[in-house]
Amino acid sequence: MRRAYSHNGNSALRKSWTCRLSCSDRVIGGRFLSASTPWSESSTWASPEGPTNAHVPCETHDALGVGHAYILLPQRRYDRLSLNRYELLHATPDLSLNRFDHPPHEVHHDPEMEVASHWAIAFVRAGSFDVVVDGARRRLSQGSVFLMRPGLEFRCQHGEACPTDVCVSIRFEQAAVSGMEATWVRAGWAARESATPRLAYVDRRMAGAAANGDQFEMERWALAALTALHADTGDPLSRGRYAARRADVDAVIASCRAIEMDPVSRRSVADRARDVGLTSTRLTHCFRRYVGASPHQYVLRWRLAVSTESLASGMSVSESCYRSGFENLSHYCRTFQRTFGIRASLWHTLPCREKRRKVQDLTERLI
């Protein structure tokens, strides 16, 4: 299993230097030490703390013992050892998606204080723990969300010696949040027992993508989390305590997946609501709450996305219109130009990168 042990609050390890730690390894002075190798001050270390410490590929450690890794825990910040186990699920130049848990049957010691070094949105998938920010304590459990920003001081406290909590964290690079830094401040909270509606929806969609190992969908929903946070923090109604109803989220996700699989299908909102056991009014309300659009708008945007594929394959505008589920050519042309800023007849003239960007912008607005 390609996993690594790290210190609380650190960044994701690069795939090229994620190492295995054998059961015979031991800890000396806050450092992992291979049982087969004598420790010395000149030993090579790999640190997950970022560019301030050396990043050394795993191959460097082969001479020190195959399968063993040294990971330096930054003693300058903490005086007690704290272990997290994490797995890099997906990484791009803009973000990384990581799963955090704890080694089973390993005693965990919570550090006195931690300082975040990056922008991140973390979702609690299982277990529970307390987080203290600015003197305020919050109990986080499944469905909770934690926002981190550079310089944020916080403390995590676990009630058990061997914690069982599991978190999935999206770390954003500075370029990804450029111009949106104020979103974290505008939220008015760092830890929330219940995720805001759209974040709860994104969390569930991302969990499904991770379970299926779908790299494209993981990246899509990781980026959508940033859009969801920006949308929810801009809504004053989302600032209060709001517990997302699991049944409602399940119904919306089931309906969305049905639309995504067959956006061309001509089905009414009442038909789709009946499929998931809701009234049409309730389904429309849930779509607006969790997705930020009505069922009709969701279908319309997915049909537009399908039509771009038809146009890119060389079909005519009219053929793309009817094959993607639109019934009126004039309506299709107006909607296409209003959405993408270009006429459908000129879509083929755009560079491939620009086409992908426009379609991605469209799908990101679906949350």
mmCIF file of N, CA and C in Angstrom, residues 194-272:
data_model
loop_
_atom_site.group_PDB
_atom_site.id
_atom_site.type_symbol
_atom_site.label_atom_id
_atom_site.label_comp_id
_atom_site.label_asym_id
_atom_site.label_seq_id
_atom_site.Cartn_x
_atom_site.Cartn_y
_atom_site.Cartn_z
ATOM 1 N N SER A 194 -21.914 20.985 10.546
ATOM 2 C CA SER A 194 -22.640 20.525 9.361
ATOM 3 C C SER A 194 -22.207 21.375 8.175
ATOM 4 N N ALA A 195 -21.799 20.724 7.107
ATOM 5 C CA ALA A 195 -21.345 21.453 5.923
ATOM 6 C C ALA A 195 -22.491 22.273 5.336
ATOM 7 N N THR A 196 -22.150 23.375 4.699
ATOM 8 C CA THR A 196 -23.164 24.172 4.002
ATOM 9 C C THR A 196 -23.768 23.312 2.892
ATOM 10 N N PRO A 197 -24.961 23.653 2.411
ATOM 11 C CA PRO A 197 -25.665 22.778 1.461
ATOM 12 C C PRO A 197 -24.847 22.346 0.251
ATOM 13 N N ARG A 198 -24.237 23.299 -0.444
ATOM 14 C CA ARG A 198 -23.516 22.929 -1.665
ATOM 15 C C ARG A 198 -22.222 22.188 -1.354
ATOM 16 N N LEU A 199 -21.580 22.520 -0.243
ATOM 17 C CA LEU A 199 -20.392 21.769 0.151
ATOM 18 C C LEU A 199 -20.756 20.335 0.518
ATOM 19 N N ALA A 200 -21.908 20.141 1.159
ATOM 20 C CA ALA A 200 -22.357 18.785 1.491
ATOM 21 C C ALA A 200 -22.586 17.974 0.220
ATOM 22 N N TYR A 201 -23.176 18.605 -0.783
ATOM 23 C CA TYR A 201 -23.411 17.935 -2.063
ATOM 24 C C TYR A 201 -22.089 17.587 -2.745
ATOM 25 N N VAL A 202 -21.161 18.542 -2.779
ATOM 26 C CA VAL A 202 -19.861 18.312 -3.407
ATOM 27 C C VAL A 202 -19.103 17.203 -2.681
ATOM 28 N N ASP A 203 -19.179 17.194 -1.357
ATOM 29 C CA ASP A 203 -18.502 16.162 -0.567
ATOM 30 C C ASP A 203 -18.980 14.777 -0.979
ATOM 31 N N ARG A 204 -20.286 14.612 -1.127
ATOM 32 C CA ARG A 204 -20.832 13.307 -1.495
ATOM 33 C C ARG A 204 -20.443 12.920 -2.922
ATOM 34 N N ARG A 205 -20.456 13.862 -3.834
ATOM 35 C CA ARG A 205 -20.073 13.555 -5.216
ATOM 36 C C ARG A 205 -18.597 13.205 -5.299
ATOM 37 N N MET A 206 -17.781 13.904 -4.534
ATOM 38 C CA MET A 206 -16.348 13.628 -4.544
ATOM 39 C C MET A 206 -16.048 12.267 -3.917
ATOM 40 N N ALA A 207 -16.802 11.905 -2.878
ATOM 41 C CA ALA A 207 -16.625 10.597 -2.250
ATOM 42 C C ALA A 207 -16.936 9.482 -3.243
ATOM 43 N N GLY A 208 -17.989 9.675 -4.034
ATOM 44 C CA GLY A 208 -18.328 8.685 -5.043
ATOM 45 C C GLY A 208 -17.255 8.559 -6.113
ATOM 46 N N ALA A 209 -16.686 9.689 -6.520
ATOM 47 C CA ALA A 209 -15.622 9.665 -7.528
ATOM 48 C C ALA A 209 -14.377 8.968 -6.990
ATOM 49 N N ALA A 210 -14.046 9.231 -5.718
ATOM 50 C CA ALA A 210 -12.872 8.601 -5.110
ATOM 51 C C ALA A 210 -13.073 7.097 -4.973
ATOM 52 N N ALA A 211 -14.299 6.672 -4.610
ATOM 53 C CA ALA A 211 -14.586 5.247 -4.464
ATOM 54 C C ALA A 211 -14.440 4.518 -5.794
ATOM 55 N N ASN A 212 -14.755 5.207 -6.889
ATOM 56 C CA ASN A 212 -14.643 4.613 -8.220
ATOM 57 C C ASN A 212 -13.273 4.810 -8.850
ATOM 58 N N GLY A 213 -12.415 5.577 -8.170
ATOM 59 C CA GLY A 213 -11.092 5.841 -8.721
ATOM 60 C C GLY A 213 -11.121 6.684 -9.975
ATOM 61 N N ASP A 214 -12.148 7.506 -10.121
ATOM 62 C CA ASP A 214 -12.314 8.338 -11.317
ATOM 63 C C ASP A 214 -11.536 9.640 -11.129
ATOM 64 N N GLN A 215 -10.359 9.722 -11.738
ATOM 65 C CA GLN A 215 -9.480 10.875 -11.568
ATOM 66 C C GLN A 215 -10.117 12.155 -12.126
ATOM 67 N N PHE A 216 -10.784 12.044 -13.267
ATOM 68 C CA PHE A 216 -11.402 13.222 -13.872
ATOM 69 C C PHE A 216 -12.475 13.789 -12.955
ATOM 70 N N GLU A 217 -13.348 12.911 -12.420
ATOM 71 C CA GLU A 217 -14.418 13.362 -11.550
ATOM 72 C C GLU A 217 -13.883 13.889 -10.225
ATOM 73 N N MET A 218 -12.810 13.302 -9.714
ATOM 74 C CA MET A 218 -12.214 13.806 -8.472
ATOM 75 C C MET A 218 -11.726 15.235 -8.661
ATOM 76 N N GLU A 219 -11.081 15.483 -9.788
ATOM 77 C CA GLU A 219 -10.601 16.840 -10.054
ATOM 78 C C GLU A 219 -11.775 17.797 -10.254
ATOM 79 N N ARG A 220 -12.790 17.333 -10.955
ATOM 80 C CA ARG A 220 -13.965 18.172 -11.199
ATOM 81 C C ARG A 220 -14.616 18.607 -9.886
ATOM 82 N N TRP A 221 -14.815 17.671 -8.973
ATOM 83 C CA TRP A 221 -15.513 17.999 -7.736
ATOM 84 C C TRP A 221 -14.610 18.691 -6.733
ATOM 85 N N ALA A 222 -13.299 18.475 -6.822
ATOM 86 C CA ALA A 222 -12.390 19.238 -5.972
ATOM 87 C C ALA A 222 -12.435 20.719 -6.342
ATOM 88 N N LEU A 223 -12.450 21.011 -7.643
ATOM 89 C CA LEU A 223 -12.578 22.399 -8.094
ATOM 90 C C LEU A 223 -13.971 22.950 -7.758
ATOM 91 N N ALA A 224 -14.974 22.075 -7.843
ATOM 92 C CA ALA A 224 -16.332 22.506 -7.531
ATOM 93 C C ALA A 224 -16.465 22.901 -6.067
ATOM 94 N N ALA A 225 -15.653 22.307 -5.200
ATOM 95 C CA ALA A 225 -15.713 22.660 -3.776
ATOM 96 C C ALA A 225 -15.376 24.130 -3.571
ATOM 97 N N LEU A 226 -14.420 24.631 -4.344
ATOM 98 C CA LEU A 226 -14.049 26.040 -4.234
ATOM 99 C C LEU A 226 -15.199 26.933 -4.699
ATOM 100 N N THR A 227 -15.850 26.545 -5.793
ATOM 101 C CA THR A 227 -16.999 27.296 -6.292
ATOM 102 C C THR A 227 -18.150 27.246 -5.296
ATOM 103 N N ALA A 228 -18.373 26.070 -4.697
ATOM 104 C CA ALA A 228 -19.457 25.906 -3.721
ATOM 105 C C ALA A 228 -19.224 26.756 -2.486
ATOM 106 N N LEU A 229 -17.977 26.790 -2.015
ATOM 107 C CA LEU A 229 -17.661 27.609 -0.846
ATOM 108 C C LEU A 229 -17.916 29.083 -1.152
ATOM 109 N N HIS A 230 -17.497 29.512 -2.323
ATOM 110 C CA HIS A 230 -17.696 30.909 -2.713
ATOM 111 C C HIS A 230 -19.182 31.241 -2.798
ATOM 112 N N ALA A 231 -19.985 30.320 -3.347
ATOM 113 C CA ALA A 231 -21.424 30.563 -3.490
ATOM 114 C C ALA A 231 -22.129 30.556 -2.140
ATOM 115 N N ASP A 232 -21.798 29.582 -1.291
ATOM 116 C CA ASP A 232 -22.485 29.462 -0.002
ATOM 117 C C ASP A 232 -22.126 30.587 0.962
ATOM 118 N N THR A 233 -20.879 31.029 0.933
ATOM 119 C CA THR A 233 -20.492 32.107 1.848
ATOM 120 C C THR A 233 -21.060 33.445 1.405
ATOM 121 N N GLY A 234 -21.463 33.540 0.151
ATOM 122 C CA GLY A 234 -22.080 34.767 -0.321
ATOM 123 C C GLY A 234 -23.556 34.844 -0.011
ATOM 124 N N ASP A 235 -24.108 33.729 0.518
ATOM 125 C CA ASP A 235 -25.528 33.671 0.856
ATOM 126 C C ASP A 235 -25.694 33.813 2.361
ATOM 127 N N PRO A 236 -26.279 34.898 2.857
ATOM 128 C CA PRO A 236 -26.433 35.084 4.303
ATOM 129 C C PRO A 236 -27.206 33.961 4.978
ATOM 130 N N LEU A 237 -28.116 33.298 4.232
ATOM 131 C CA LEU A 237 -28.905 32.228 4.825
ATOM 132 C C LEU A 237 -28.071 31.001 5.157
ATOM 133 N N SER A 238 -26.877 30.883 4.548
ATOM 134 C CA SER A 238 -26.042 29.715 4.796
ATOM 135 C C SER A 238 -25.134 29.900 6.002
ATOM 136 N N ARG A 239 -25.155 31.088 6.607
ATOM 137 C CA ARG A 239 -24.250 31.331 7.723
ATOM 138 C C ARG A 239 -24.708 30.637 9.009
ATOM 139 N N GLY A 240 -26.012 30.478 9.178
ATOM 140 C CA GLY A 240 -26.516 29.837 10.383
ATOM 141 C C GLY A 240 -26.305 28.340 10.334
ATOM 142 N N ARG A 241 -26.679 27.653 11.415
ATOM 143 C CA ARG A 241 -26.530 26.203 11.464
ATOM 144 C C ARG A 241 -27.532 25.574 10.510
ATOM 145 N N TYR A 242 -27.050 24.811 9.586
ATOM 146 C CA TYR A 242 -27.916 24.154 8.626
ATOM 147 C C TYR A 242 -27.425 22.724 8.440
ATOM 148 N N ALA A 243 -28.258 21.765 8.821
ATOM 149 C CA ALA A 243 -27.906 20.360 8.676
ATOM 150 C C ALA A 243 -28.475 19.832 7.365
ATOM 151 N N ALA A 244 -27.615 19.486 6.450
ATOM 152 C CA ALA A 244 -28.068 18.929 5.179
ATOM 153 C C ALA A 244 -28.734 17.582 5.445
ATOM 154 N N ARG A 245 -29.911 17.380 4.877
ATOM 155 C CA ARG A 245 -30.629 16.123 5.054
ATOM 156 C C ARG A 245 -30.074 15.097 4.081
ATOM 157 N N ARG A 246 -29.592 13.991 4.632
ATOM 158 C CA ARG A 246 -28.954 12.973 3.807
ATOM 159 C C ARG A 246 -29.897 12.443 2.724
ATOM 160 N N ALA A 247 -31.178 12.277 3.084
ATOM 161 C CA ALA A 247 -32.141 11.756 2.111
ATOM 162 C C ALA A 247 -32.304 12.716 0.938
ATOM 163 N N ASP A 248 -32.303 14.015 1.228
ATOM 164 C CA ASP A 248 -32.440 15.004 0.162
ATOM 165 C C ASP A 248 -31.207 15.002 -0.741
ATOM 166 N N VAL A 249 -30.027 14.926 -0.127
ATOM 167 C CA VAL A 249 -28.793 14.901 -0.915
ATOM 168 C C VAL A 249 -28.764 13.654 -1.793
ATOM 169 N N ASP A 250 -29.168 12.505 -1.233
ATOM 170 C CA ASP A 250 -29.206 11.265 -2.017
ATOM 171 C C ASP A 250 -30.140 11.402 -3.211
ATOM 172 N N ALA A 251 -31.302 12.019 -2.987
ATOM 173 C CA ALA A 251 -32.274 12.184 -4.064
ATOM 174 C C ALA A 251 -31.732 13.085 -5.165
ATOM 175 N N VAL A 252 -31.099 14.183 -4.785
ATOM 176 C CA VAL A 252 -30.540 15.109 -5.772
ATOM 177 C C VAL A 252 -29.415 14.442 -6.558
ATOM 178 N N ILE A 253 -28.550 13.712 -5.872
ATOM 179 C CA ILE A 253 -27.446 13.043 -6.562
ATOM 180 C C ILE A 253 -27.970 12.000 -7.540
ATOM 181 N N ALA A 254 -28.971 11.236 -7.127
ATOM 182 C CA ALA A 254 -29.543 10.229 -8.020
ATOM 183 C C ALA A 254 -30.157 10.891 -9.253
ATOM 184 N N SER A 255 -30.845 11.988 -9.063
ATOM 185 C CA SER A 255 -31.457 12.687 -10.186
ATOM 186 C C SER A 255 -30.392 13.300 -11.099
ATOM 187 N N CYS A 256 -29.352 13.869 -10.501
ATOM 188 C CA CYS A 256 -28.270 14.466 -11.301
ATOM 189 C C CYS A 256 -27.559 13.410 -12.131
ATOM 190 N N ARG A 257 -27.293 12.262 -11.546
ATOM 191 C CA ARG A 257 -26.614 11.209 -12.286
ATOM 192 C C ARG A 257 -27.466 10.705 -13.442
ATOM 193 N N ALA A 258 -28.767 10.636 -13.228
ATOM 194 C CA ALA A 258 -29.653 10.214 -14.309
ATOM 195 C C ALA A 258 -29.615 11.219 -15.456
ATOM 196 N N ILE A 259 -29.568 12.490 -15.130
ATOM 197 C CA ILE A 259 -29.491 13.535 -16.160
ATOM 198 C C ILE A 259 -28.154 13.473 -16.881
ATOM 199 N N GLU A 260 -27.075 13.294 -16.129
ATOM 200 C CA GLU A 260 -25.744 13.257 -16.733
ATOM 201 C C GLU A 260 -25.581 12.062 -17.660
ATOM 202 N N MET A 261 -26.217 10.943 -17.318
ATOM 203 C CA MET A 261 -26.107 9.749 -18.152
ATOM 204 C C MET A 261 -26.947 9.872 -19.425
ATOM 205 N N ASP A 262 -28.048 10.604 -19.351
ATOM 206 C CA ASP A 262 -28.925 10.734 -20.519
ATOM 207 C C ASP A 262 -29.592 12.109 -20.521
ATOM 208 N N PRO A 263 -28.827 13.160 -20.823
ATOM 209 C CA PRO A 263 -29.408 14.513 -20.822
ATOM 210 C C PRO A 263 -30.381 14.742 -21.965
ATOM 211 N N VAL A 264 -30.331 13.903 -22.982
ATOM 212 C CA VAL A 264 -31.196 14.076 -24.153
ATOM 213 C C VAL A 264 -32.620 13.617 -23.849
ATOM 214 N N SER A 265 -32.783 12.763 -22.869
ATOM 215 C CA SER A 265 -34.098 12.222 -22.545
ATOM 216 C C SER A 265 -35.085 13.334 -22.214
ATOM 217 N N ARG A 266 -36.280 13.261 -22.795
ATOM 218 C CA ARG A 266 -37.313 14.274 -22.568
ATOM 219 C C ARG A 266 -38.223 13.805 -21.432
ATOM 220 N N ARG A 267 -37.858 14.188 -20.227
ATOM 221 C CA ARG A 267 -38.621 13.798 -19.050
ATOM 222 C C ARG A 267 -38.961 15.055 -18.258
ATOM 223 N N SER A 268 -40.144 15.083 -17.707
ATOM 224 C CA SER A 268 -40.579 16.243 -16.933
ATOM 225 C C SER A 268 -39.984 16.213 -15.535
ATOM 226 N N VAL A 269 -40.035 17.343 -14.846
ATOM 227 C CA VAL A 269 -39.559 17.410 -13.461
ATOM 228 C C VAL A 269 -40.367 16.465 -12.587
ATOM 229 N N ALA A 270 -41.663 16.349 -12.872
ATOM 230 C CA ALA A 270 -42.510 15.446 -12.091
ATOM 231 C C ALA A 270 -42.060 13.994 -12.249
ATOM 232 N N ASP A 271 -41.666 13.614 -13.461
ATOM 233 C CA ASP A 271 -41.175 12.250 -13.687
ATOM 234 C C ASP A 271 -39.888 11.998 -12.918
ATOM 235 N N ARG A 272 -38.991 12.959 -12.973
ATOM 236 C CA ARG A 272 -37.710 12.801 -12.265
ATOM 237 C C ARG A 272 -37.933 12.794 -10.749
#
